[in-house]
XYZ file of C-alpha atoms in Angstrom:
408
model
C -17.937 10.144 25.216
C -21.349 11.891 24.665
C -24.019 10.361 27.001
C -27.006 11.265 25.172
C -28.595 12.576 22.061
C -30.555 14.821 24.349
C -27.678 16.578 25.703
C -26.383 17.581 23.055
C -29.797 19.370 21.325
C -28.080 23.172 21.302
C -24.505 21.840 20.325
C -22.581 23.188 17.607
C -19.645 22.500 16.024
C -17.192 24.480 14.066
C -18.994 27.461 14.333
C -21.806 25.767 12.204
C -22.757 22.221 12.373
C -25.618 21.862 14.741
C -26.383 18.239 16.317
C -29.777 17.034 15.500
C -29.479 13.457 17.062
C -26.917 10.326 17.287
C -27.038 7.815 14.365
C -24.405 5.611 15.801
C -21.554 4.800 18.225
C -18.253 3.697 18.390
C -15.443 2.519 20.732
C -14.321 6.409 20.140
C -17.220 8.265 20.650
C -20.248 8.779 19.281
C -21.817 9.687 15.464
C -24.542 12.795 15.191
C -26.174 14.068 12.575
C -25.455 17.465 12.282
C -27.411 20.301 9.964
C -24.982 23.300 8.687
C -27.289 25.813 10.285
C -24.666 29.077 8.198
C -26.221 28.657 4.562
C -29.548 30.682 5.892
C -33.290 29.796 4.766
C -33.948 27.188 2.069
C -35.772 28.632 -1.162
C -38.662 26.289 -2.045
C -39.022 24.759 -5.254
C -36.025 22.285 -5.939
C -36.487 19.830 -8.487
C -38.559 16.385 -8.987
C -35.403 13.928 -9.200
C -34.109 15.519 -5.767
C -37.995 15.121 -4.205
C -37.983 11.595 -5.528
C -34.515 10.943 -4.185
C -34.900 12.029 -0.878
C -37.955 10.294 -0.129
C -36.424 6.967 -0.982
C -33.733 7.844 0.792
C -34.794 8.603 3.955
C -37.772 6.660 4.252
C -37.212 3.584 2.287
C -33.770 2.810 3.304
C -33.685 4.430 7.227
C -36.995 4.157 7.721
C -37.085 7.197 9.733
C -40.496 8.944 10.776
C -39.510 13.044 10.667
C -37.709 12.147 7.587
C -40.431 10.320 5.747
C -42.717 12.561 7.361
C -41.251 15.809 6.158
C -40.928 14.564 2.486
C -44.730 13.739 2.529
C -45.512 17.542 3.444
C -43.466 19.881 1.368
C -40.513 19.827 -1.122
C -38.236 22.257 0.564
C -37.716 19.901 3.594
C -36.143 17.419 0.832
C -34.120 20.398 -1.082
C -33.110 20.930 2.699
C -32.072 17.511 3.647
C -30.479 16.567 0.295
C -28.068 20.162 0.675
C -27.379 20.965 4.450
C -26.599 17.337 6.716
C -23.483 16.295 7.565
C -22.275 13.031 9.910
C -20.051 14.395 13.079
C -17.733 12.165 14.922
C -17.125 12.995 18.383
C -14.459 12.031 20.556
C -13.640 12.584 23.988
C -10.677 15.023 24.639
C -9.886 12.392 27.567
C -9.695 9.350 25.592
C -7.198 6.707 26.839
C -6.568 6.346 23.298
C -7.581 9.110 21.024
C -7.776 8.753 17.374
C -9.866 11.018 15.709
C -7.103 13.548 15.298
C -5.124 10.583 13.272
C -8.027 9.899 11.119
C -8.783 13.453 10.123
C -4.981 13.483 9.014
C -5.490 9.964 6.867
C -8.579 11.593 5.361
C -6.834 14.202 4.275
C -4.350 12.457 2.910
C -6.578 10.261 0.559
C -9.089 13.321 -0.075
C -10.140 13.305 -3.717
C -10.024 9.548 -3.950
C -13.221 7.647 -5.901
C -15.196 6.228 -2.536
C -13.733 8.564 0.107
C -15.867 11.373 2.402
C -15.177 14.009 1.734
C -13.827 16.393 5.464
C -15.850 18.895 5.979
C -14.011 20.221 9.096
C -12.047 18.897 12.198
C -11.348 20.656 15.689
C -11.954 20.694 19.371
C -15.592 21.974 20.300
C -16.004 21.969 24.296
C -14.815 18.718 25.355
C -15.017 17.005 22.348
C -11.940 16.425 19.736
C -14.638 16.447 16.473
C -14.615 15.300 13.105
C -16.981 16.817 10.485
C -18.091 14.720 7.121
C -20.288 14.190 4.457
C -22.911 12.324 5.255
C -23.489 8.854 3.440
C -25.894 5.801 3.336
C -26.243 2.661 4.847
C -22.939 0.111 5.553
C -22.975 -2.824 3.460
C -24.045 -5.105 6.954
C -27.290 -2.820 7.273
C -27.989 -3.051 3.786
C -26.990 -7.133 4.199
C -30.127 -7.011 7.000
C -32.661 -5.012 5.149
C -31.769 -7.899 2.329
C -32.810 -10.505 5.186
C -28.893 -11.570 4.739
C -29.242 -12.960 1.468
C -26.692 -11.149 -1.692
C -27.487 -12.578 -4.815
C -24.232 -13.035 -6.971
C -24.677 -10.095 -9.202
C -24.437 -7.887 -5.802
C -21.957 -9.802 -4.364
C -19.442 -9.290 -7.575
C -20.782 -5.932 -8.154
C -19.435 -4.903 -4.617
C -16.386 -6.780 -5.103
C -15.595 -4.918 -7.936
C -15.686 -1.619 -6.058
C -14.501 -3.236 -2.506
C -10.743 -3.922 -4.069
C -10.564 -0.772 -5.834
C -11.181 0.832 -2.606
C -8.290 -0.984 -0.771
C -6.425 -0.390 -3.761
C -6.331 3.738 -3.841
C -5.641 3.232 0.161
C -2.838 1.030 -0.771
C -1.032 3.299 -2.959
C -1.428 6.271 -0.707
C 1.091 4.302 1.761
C -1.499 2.727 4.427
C -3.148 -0.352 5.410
C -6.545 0.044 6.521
C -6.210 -2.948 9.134
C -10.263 -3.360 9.687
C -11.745 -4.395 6.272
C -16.048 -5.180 7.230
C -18.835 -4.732 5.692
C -19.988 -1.720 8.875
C -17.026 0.162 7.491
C -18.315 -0.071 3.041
C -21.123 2.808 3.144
C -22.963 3.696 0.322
C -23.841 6.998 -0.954
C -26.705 9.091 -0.900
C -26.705 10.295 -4.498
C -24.835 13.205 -4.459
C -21.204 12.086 -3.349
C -19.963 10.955 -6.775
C -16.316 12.420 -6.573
C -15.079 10.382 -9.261
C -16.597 8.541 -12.385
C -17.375 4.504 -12.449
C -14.534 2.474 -11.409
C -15.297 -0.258 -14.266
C -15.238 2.671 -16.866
C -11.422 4.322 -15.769
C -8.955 2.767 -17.849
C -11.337 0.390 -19.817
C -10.201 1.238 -22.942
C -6.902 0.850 -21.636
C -7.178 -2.114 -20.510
C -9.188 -3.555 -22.874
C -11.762 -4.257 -20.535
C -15.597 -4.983 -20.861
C -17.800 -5.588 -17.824
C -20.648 -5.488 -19.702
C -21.951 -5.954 -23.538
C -23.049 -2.317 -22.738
C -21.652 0.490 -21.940
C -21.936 1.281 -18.004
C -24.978 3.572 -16.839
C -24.330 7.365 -15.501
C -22.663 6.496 -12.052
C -24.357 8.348 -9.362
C -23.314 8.726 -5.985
C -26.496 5.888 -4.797
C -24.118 3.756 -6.433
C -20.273 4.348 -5.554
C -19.231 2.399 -2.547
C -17.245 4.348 0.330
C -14.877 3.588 2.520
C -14.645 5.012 6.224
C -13.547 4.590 9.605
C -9.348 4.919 9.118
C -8.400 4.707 12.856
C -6.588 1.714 13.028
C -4.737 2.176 9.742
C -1.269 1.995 9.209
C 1.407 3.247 7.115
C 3.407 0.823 5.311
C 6.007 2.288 3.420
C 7.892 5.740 3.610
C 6.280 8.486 0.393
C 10.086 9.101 -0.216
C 11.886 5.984 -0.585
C 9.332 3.444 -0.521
C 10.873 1.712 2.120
C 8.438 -1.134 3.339
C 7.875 -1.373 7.031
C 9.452 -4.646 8.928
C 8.366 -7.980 9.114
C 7.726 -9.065 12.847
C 5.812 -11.741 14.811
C 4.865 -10.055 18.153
C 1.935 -7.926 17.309
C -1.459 -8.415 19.029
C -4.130 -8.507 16.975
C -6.051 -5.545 15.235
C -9.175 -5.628 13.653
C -11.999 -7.618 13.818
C -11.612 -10.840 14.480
C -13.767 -12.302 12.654
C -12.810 -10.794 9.193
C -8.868 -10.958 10.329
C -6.243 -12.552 8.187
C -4.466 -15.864 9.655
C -0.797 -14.281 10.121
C -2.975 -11.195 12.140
C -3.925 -14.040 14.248
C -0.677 -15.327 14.343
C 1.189 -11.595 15.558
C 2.555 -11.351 12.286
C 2.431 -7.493 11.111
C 0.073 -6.865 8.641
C 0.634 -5.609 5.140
C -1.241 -5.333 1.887
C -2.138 -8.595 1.994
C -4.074 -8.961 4.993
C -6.267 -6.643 3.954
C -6.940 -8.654 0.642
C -7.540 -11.494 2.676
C -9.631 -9.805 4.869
C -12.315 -8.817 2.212
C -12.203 -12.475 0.579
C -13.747 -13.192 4.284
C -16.195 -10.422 3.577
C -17.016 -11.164 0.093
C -17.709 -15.294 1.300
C -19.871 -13.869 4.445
C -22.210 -11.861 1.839
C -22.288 -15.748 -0.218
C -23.102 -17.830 2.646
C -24.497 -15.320 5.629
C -22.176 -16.129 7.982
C -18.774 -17.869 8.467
C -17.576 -20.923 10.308
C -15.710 -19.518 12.856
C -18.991 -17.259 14.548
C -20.422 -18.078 17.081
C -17.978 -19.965 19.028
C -18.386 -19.478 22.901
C -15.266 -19.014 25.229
C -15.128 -17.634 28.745
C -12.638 -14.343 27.893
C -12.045 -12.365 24.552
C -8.657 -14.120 24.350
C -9.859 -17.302 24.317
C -12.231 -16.571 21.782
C -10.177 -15.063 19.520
C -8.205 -18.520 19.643
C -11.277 -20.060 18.887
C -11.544 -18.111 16.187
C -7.961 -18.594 14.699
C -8.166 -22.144 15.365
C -10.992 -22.925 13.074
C -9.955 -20.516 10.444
C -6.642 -22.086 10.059
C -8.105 -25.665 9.909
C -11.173 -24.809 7.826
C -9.531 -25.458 4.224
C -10.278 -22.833 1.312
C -12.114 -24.894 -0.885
C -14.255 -26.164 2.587
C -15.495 -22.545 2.785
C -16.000 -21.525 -0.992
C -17.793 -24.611 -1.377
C -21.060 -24.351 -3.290
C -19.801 -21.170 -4.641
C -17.600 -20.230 -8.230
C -13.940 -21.332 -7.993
C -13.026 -17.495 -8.832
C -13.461 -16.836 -4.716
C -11.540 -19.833 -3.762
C -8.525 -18.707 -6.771
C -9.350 -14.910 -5.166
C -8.881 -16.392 -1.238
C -5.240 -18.950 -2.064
C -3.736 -16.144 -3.840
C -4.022 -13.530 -1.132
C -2.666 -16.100 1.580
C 0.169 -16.631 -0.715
C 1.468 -13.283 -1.129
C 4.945 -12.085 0.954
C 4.769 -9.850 3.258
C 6.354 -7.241 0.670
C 4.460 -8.307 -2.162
C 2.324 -5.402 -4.170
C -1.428 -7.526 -4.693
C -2.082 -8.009 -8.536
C -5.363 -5.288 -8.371
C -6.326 -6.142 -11.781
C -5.557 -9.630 -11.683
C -8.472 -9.877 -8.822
C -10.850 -7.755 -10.378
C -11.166 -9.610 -13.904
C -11.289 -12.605 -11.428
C -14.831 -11.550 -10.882
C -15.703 -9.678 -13.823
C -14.833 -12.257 -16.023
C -17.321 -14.638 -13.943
C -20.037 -11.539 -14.053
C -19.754 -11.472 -17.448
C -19.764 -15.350 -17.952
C -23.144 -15.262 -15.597
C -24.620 -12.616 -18.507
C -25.458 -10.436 -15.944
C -25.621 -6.667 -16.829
C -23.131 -3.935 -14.783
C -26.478 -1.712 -14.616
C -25.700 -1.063 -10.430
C -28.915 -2.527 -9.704
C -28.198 -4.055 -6.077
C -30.818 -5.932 -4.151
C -31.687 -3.790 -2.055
C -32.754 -1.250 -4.931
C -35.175 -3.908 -6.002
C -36.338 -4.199 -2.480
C -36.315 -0.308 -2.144
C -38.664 0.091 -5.258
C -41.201 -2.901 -4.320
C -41.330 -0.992 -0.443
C -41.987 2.065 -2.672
C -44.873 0.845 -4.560
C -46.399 -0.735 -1.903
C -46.266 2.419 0.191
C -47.403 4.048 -2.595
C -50.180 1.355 -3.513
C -51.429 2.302 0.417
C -50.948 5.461 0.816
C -48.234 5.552 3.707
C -51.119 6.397 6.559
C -50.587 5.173 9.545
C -48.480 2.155 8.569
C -45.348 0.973 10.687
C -42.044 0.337 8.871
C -41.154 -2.500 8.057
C -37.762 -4.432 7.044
C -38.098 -7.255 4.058
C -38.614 -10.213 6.642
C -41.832 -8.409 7.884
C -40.428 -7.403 11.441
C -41.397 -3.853 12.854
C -38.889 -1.561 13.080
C -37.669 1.551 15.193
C -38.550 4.272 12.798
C -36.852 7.215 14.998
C -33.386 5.684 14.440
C -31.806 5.220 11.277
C -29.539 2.021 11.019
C -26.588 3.936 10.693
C -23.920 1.475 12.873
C -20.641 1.707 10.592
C -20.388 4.983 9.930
């Protein structure tokens, strides 16, 4: 596992990725941010959408001071960020348990998929097995902090929307992603938009309308990825469709917290654990945190007990209460799917899009946090960014020379 940022100042990967500094960490490794150092100088100029972009980017939403800093002094530093930075996973080649190799191989597999980073490269550099991809935004549990943990409905349904398609393109690729939380939903950074808006494919096939209007240009600030395949699983054979066994001796994968009650149980997981597993997500996001955190216990074991204990005996409509039936109706039917059983997709997503259209709110992709963004704008731009410490919504100073990255 890399130690440090520092040691790794004149490391490059693949022949042209070189690492700048560590954005996050993992039981695998650690997360760099890498420039491609290959495509030679940067011609100034660029336009004003990518200047205004950037800066909100990278000094609105990571708060980081070279970032903001550059973007205050010239425009090619902002062409430059916006074309050349990349995230890079790095593993240790003597891992008890290496993964990375796996999870280049899933991303491969789903490449081309609406929400999925794109691989830029994947290899062994030194002593490092290393993974190579674009580089995206915030995970939905930073972007739940910088919103002082509050997700207004429209957001929370808004996500939704995006969350089960997600799961969904996984799903029919043959896997199980097995660790559904909001560290592993990352936005984009504007230019990742691999696919067009998930509420507009197949509306007029389905008949569909989110919204009295038609949806907005969807930009890659908008689209919702998913990341972080190592623990996923495939569930059926590509040839014959065969479904994988049913069996009750598996330990537990995941995250506890966001687990479905038959993980707890041992009982493989299929499709609909990982259903279940957002409807956990999706009622954090609604009321901050969940019954079952914070329980103490003298080992991990006994915790995770804990955990399935008050799950189990915390009723459905107990934890949806105070909130529209749809996530109670969304929560009973993924606990009663079989094991076998294909999840009705569609069936969940006019769940909520019939409620965000009974709500009259507008599919226009305006998430809290882009209000919050905007008002951080003006007011930098009201005093004139000098000398003034960044700061998160609840007021609280932050650590400007690391971007909260953890997720990605």
């Amino acid at each position: 596992m890399a130690s440090s940022s520092g040691s790794k100042a004149e490391f490059i990967v693949g022949g042209k990725y070189k690492l700048v500094r560590k954005i996050g960490s993992g039981s695998f490794g650690d997360i760099y941010l890498a420039i491609n150092i290959t495509n030679g100088e940067v011609s100034r100029g660029g336009s004003a959408r990518c200047w205004e972009f950037s800066a909100a980017v990278f000094s609105s939403w990571w708060n980081t001071g070279p970032h903001r800093a550059a973007c205050a002094r010239e425009r090619v530093n902002v062409v430059f960020l916006c074309s050349q930075e990349v995230a890079v996973k790095l593993e240790s080649q003597k891992a008890r348990h290496p993964q990375l190799l796996y999870e280049s191989k899933l991303y491969k597999i789903l490449q081309g998929g609406v929400g999925i980073p794109h691989i830029r490269w994947y290899g062994q550099e030194k002593d490092y097995n290393v993974l190579v991809m674009d580089l995206l935004g915030p995970s939905l549990e930073d972007l739940f902090n910088f919103c002082s943990r509050r997700f207004t409905m429209k957001t929370v349904l808004m996500l939704a929307d995006q969350m089960i398609s997600r799961i969904e393109y996984v799903h029919t690729k043959n896997f199980i992603h097995r660790d559904i939380k909001p560290d592993n939903f990352l936005m984009g950074i504007g230019r990742h938009c691999n696919k067009c808006s998930d509420s507009a494919v197949g509306k007029r096939k389905r008949g569909v309308a989110v919204s009295s209007s038609q949806d907005p240009p969807f930009s890659g600030l908008n689209q919702l990825f998913l990341i972080d395949f190592g623990l996923a699983k495939k569930y059926r054979d590509n040839r014959t469709r065969q479904h994988i066994p049913y069996r009750e001796d598996k330990n537990l994968t995941g995250t506890a917290r966001y687990a479905s009650i038959n993980a707890h149980l041992g009982i493989e997981q299929s499709r609909r654990d990982d259903m279940e597993s957002l409807g956990y997500v999706l009622m954090y996001f609604n009321r901050t945190s969940l019954p079952w955190q914070g329980l103490k216990a003298a080992t991990k074991k006994q915790k995770y007990e804990k955990i399935s204990e008050k799950k189990m005996s915390t009723p459905v409509e107990v934890l949806c209460k105070g909130f529209p039936a749809e996530f109670a109706m969304y929560l009973n039917y993924c606990r009663g799917l079989r094991f076998e059983e294909a999840p009705d997709y569609m069936y969940l997503r006019q769940l909520f899009r019939i409620l965000f259209r009974t709500l009259n709110h507008q599919y226009d992709y305006t998430f809290d946090w882009t209000m919050l963004k905007q008002k951080a704008a003006q007011q930098g731009a009201s005093s004139g960014g000098q000398g003034q410490q960044a700061q998160t919504p609840t007021g609280k100073q932050t650590d400007k020379s690391k971007p909260n990255m953890k997720g990605f």
